[in-house]
mmCIF file of C-alpha atoms in Angstrom:
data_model
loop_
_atom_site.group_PDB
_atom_site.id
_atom_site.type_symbol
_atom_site.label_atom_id
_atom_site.label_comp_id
_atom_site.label_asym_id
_atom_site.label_seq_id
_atom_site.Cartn_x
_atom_site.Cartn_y
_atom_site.Cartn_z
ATOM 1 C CA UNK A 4 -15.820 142.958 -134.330
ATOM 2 C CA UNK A 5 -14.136 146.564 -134.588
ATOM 3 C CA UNK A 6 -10.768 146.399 -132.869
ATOM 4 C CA UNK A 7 -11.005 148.254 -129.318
ATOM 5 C CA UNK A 8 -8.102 151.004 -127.745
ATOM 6 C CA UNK A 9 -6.093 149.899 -125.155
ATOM 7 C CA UNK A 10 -4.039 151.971 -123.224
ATOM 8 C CA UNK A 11 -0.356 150.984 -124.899
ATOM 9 C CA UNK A 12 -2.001 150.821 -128.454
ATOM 10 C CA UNK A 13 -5.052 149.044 -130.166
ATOM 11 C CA UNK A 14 -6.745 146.478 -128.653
ATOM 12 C CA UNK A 15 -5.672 143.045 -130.998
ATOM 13 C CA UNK A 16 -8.081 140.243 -129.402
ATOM 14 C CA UNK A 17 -10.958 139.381 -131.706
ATOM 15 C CA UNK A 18 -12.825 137.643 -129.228
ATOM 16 C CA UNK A 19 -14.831 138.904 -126.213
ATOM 17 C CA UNK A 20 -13.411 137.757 -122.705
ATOM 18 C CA UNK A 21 -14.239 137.549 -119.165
ATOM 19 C CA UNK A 22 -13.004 138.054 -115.981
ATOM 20 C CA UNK A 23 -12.746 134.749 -114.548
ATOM 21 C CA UNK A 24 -11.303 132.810 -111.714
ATOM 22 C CA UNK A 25 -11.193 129.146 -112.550
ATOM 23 C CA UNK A 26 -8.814 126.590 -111.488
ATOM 24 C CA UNK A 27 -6.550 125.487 -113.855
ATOM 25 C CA UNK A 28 -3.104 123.477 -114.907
ATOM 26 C CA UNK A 29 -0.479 124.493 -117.329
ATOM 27 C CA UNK A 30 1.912 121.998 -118.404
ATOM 28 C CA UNK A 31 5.384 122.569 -120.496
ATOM 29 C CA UNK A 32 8.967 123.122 -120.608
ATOM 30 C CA UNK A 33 10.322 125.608 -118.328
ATOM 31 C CA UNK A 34 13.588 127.736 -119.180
ATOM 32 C CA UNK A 35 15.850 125.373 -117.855
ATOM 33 C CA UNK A 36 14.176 122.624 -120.396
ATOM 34 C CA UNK A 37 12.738 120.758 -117.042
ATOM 35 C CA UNK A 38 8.898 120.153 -117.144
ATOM 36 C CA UNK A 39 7.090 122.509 -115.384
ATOM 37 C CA UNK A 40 3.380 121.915 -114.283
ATOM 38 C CA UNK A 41 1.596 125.051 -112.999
ATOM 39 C CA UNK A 42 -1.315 124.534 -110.804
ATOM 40 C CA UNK A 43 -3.168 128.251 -111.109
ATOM 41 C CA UNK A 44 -6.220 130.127 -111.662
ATOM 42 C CA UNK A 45 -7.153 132.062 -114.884
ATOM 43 C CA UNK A 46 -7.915 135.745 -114.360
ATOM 44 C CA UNK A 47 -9.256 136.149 -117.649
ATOM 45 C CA UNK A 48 -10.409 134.204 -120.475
ATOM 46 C CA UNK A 49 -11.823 134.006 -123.789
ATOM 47 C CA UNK A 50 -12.759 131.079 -126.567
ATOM 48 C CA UNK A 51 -9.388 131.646 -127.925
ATOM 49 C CA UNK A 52 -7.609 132.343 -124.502
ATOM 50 C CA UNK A 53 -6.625 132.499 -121.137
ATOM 51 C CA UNK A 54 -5.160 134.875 -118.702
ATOM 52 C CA UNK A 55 -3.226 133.385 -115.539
ATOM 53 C CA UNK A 56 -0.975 133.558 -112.874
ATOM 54 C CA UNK A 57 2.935 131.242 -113.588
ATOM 55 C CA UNK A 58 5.418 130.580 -111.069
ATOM 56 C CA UNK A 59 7.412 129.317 -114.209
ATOM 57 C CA UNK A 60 8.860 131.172 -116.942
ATOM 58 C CA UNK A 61 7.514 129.450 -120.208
ATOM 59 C CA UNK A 62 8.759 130.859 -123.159
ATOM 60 C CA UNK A 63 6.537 132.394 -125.836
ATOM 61 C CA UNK A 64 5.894 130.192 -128.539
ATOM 62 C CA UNK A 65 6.385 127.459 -126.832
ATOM 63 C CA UNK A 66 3.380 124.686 -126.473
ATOM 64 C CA UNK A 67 1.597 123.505 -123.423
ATOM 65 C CA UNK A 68 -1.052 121.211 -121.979
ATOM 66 C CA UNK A 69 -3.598 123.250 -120.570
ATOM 67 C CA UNK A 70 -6.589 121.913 -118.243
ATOM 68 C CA UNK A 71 -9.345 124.572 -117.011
ATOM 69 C CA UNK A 72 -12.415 123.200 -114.821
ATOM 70 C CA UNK A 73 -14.888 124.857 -116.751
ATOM 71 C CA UNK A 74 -18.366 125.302 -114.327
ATOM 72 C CA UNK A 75 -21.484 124.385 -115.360
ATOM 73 C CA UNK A 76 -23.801 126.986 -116.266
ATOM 74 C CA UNK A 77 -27.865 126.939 -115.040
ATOM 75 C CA UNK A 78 -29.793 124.985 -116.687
ATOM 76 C CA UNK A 79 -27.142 123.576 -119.709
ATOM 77 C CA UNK A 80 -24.888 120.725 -118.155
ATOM 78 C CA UNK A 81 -24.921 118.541 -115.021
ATOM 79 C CA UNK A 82 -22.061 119.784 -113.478
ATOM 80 C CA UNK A 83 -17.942 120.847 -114.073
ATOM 81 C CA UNK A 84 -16.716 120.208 -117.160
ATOM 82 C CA UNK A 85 -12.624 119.310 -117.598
ATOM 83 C CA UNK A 86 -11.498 121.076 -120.659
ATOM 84 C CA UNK A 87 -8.569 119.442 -121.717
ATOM 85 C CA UNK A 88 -6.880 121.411 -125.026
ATOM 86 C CA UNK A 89 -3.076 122.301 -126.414
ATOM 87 C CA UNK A 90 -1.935 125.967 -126.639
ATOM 88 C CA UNK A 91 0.821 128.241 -127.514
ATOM 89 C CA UNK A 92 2.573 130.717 -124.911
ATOM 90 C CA UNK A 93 1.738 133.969 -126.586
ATOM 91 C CA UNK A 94 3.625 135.949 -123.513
ATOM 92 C CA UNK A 95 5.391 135.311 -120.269
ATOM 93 C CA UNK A 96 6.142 138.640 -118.312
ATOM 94 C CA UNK A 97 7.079 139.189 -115.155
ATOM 95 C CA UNK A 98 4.899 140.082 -112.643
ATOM 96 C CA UNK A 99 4.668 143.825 -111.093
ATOM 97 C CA UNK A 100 7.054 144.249 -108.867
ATOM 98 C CA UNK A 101 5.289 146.459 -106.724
ATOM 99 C CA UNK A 102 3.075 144.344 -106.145
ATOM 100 C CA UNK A 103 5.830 141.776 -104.519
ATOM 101 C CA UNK A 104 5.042 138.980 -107.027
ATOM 102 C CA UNK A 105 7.625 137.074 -107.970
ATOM 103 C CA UNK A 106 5.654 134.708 -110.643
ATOM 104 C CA UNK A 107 4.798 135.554 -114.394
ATOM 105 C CA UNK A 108 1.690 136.772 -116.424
ATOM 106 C CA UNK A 109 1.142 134.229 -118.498
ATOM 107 C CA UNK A 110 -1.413 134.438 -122.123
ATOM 108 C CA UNK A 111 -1.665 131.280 -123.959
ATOM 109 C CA UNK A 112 -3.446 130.525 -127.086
ATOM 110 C CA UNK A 113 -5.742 128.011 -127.831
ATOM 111 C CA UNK A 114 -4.101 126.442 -130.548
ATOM 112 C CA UNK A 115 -6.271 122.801 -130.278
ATOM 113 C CA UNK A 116 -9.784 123.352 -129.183
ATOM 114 C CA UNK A 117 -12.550 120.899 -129.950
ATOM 115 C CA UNK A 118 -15.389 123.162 -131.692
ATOM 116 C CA UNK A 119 -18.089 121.813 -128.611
ATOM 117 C CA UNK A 120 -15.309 123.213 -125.830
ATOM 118 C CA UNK A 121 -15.420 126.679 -127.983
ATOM 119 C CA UNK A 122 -19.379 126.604 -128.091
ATOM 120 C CA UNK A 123 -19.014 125.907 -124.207
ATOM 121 C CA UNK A 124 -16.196 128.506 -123.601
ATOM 122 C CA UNK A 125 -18.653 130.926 -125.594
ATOM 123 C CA UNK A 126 -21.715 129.944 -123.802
ATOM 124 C CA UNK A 127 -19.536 130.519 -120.452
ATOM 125 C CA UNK A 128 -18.203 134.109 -121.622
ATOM 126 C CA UNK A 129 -21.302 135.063 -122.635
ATOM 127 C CA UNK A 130 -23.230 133.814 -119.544
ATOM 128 C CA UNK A 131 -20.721 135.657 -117.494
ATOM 129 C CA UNK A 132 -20.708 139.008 -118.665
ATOM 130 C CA UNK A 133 -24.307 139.023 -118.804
ATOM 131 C CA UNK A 134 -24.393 138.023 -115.076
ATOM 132 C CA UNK A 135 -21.278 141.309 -114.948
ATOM 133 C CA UNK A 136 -24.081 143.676 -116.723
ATOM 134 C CA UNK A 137 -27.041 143.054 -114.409
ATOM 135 C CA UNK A 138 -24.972 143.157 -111.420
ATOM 136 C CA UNK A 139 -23.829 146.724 -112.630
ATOM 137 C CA UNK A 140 -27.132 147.810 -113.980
ATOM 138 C CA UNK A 141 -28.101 146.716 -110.683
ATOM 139 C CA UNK A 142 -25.586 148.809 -108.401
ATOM 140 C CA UNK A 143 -26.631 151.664 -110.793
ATOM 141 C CA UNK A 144 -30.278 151.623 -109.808
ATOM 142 C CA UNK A 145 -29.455 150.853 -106.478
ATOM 143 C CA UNK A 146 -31.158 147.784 -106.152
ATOM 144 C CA UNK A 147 -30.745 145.567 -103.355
ATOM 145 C CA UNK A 148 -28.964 141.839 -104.504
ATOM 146 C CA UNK A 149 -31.797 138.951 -104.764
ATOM 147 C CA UNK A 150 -30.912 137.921 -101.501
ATOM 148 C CA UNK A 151 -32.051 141.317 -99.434
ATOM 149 C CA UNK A 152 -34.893 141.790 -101.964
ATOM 150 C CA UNK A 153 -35.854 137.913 -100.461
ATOM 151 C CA UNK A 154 -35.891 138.830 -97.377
ATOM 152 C CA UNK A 155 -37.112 142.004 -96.921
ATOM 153 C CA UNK A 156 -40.167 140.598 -99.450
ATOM 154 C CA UNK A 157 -40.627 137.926 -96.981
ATOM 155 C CA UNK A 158 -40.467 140.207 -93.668
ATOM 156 C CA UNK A 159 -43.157 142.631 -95.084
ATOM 157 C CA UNK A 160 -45.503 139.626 -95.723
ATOM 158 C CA UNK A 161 -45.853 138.911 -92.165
ATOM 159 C CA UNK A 162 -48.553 140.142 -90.605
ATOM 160 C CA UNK A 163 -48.226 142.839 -87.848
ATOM 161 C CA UNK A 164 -47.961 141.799 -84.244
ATOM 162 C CA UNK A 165 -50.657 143.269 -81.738
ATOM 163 C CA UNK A 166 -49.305 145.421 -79.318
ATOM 164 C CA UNK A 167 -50.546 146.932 -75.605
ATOM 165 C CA UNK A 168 -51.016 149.852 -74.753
ATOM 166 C CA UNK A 169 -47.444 150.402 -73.660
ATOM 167 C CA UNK A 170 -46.563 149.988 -77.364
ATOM 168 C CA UNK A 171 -44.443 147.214 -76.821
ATOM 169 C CA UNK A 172 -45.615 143.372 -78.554
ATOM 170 C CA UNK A 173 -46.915 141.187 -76.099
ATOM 171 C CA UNK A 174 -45.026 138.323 -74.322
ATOM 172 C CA UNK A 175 -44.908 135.436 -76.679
ATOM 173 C CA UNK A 176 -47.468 133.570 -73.957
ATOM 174 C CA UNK A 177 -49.989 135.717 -74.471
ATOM 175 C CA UNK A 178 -49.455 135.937 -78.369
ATOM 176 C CA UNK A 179 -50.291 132.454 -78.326
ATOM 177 C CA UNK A 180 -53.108 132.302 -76.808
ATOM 178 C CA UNK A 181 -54.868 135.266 -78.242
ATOM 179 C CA UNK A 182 -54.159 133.166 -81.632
ATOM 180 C CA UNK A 183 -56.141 130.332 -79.684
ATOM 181 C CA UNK A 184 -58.862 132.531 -78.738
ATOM 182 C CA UNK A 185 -59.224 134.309 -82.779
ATOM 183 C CA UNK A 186 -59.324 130.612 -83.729
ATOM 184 C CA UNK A 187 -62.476 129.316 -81.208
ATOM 185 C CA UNK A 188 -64.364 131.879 -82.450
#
């Protein structure tokens, strides 16, 4: 894979990543040596990778536990997978303080991985950005999300109502028993 540009320099990461929010746990040493356990959310993530959120400092190089509830993708598993895997703090920032955070961005490496949880991370990247492609190539076209496309194919199905001469539909009494009446026939 040909290395990509990034804004502050060239773009390092050899593997493709997603945007994604799951729910996740770090576990390791904080700065003051106490164990800190994160509960957080990944905002990116890769099969070598993940992006999140700290409200501890960990310092880079230093290992953790991490645990990401992985969710299961249509039609390949039963249901949320528990990856469970070691990794190395790659870097620990402080968060933008314009933004009034007052936690870290936190990258960690995989540095343990099983080979099925990287075929499963890869199946998950994959399956997302796919899903990120046809939403844009959707917005581009200016289609309407499944949903609306639903409904709207479901209203236009239905046959017209009979109307009066005042151009209005008639009461629903009357609907019914015109229906009766077609039917008798």
């Amino acid at each position: 894979m040909p290395l990509k540009r990034r804004r502050g320099g060239v773009e390092r990461r050899r593997k493709i990543r997603t945007d994604a929010r799951l729910s996740m746990r770090v576990e390791g040493q904080a700065a003051d040596s106490a164990s800190a356990q994160v509960v957080t959310e990944s905002q990116n993530i890769s099969s070598s990778g993940v992006y999140c959120r700290s409200s501890h400092f960990l310092a880079p190089y230093s290992k953790v536990d991490l645990t990401i509830v992985l969710p299961r993708l249509p039609g390949v598993r039963a249901g949320n997978e528990l990856l469970k895997c070691e990794g190395i703090v790659v870097r620990c920032d402080a968060a933008a303080a314009r933004r009034g955070d007052k936690g870290f961005e936190l990258a960690c490496m995989f540095s343990a991985l099983e080979p099925r949880h990287r075929e499963m991370l890869e199946s998950y990247v994959t399956w997302r950005n796919l899903q990120s492609l046809r939403a844009a190539a959707a917005a581009t076209r200016g289609d309407r999300p499944a949903r609306a496309r639903r409904s709207a194919s479901r209203d236009g199905a239905r046959p017209a109502r009979a109307r009066s001469r005042t151009g209005r539909a008639p009461a629903r009494g009357a609907r019914k028993a015109a229906s009766r009446r077609r039917t008798a026939h």
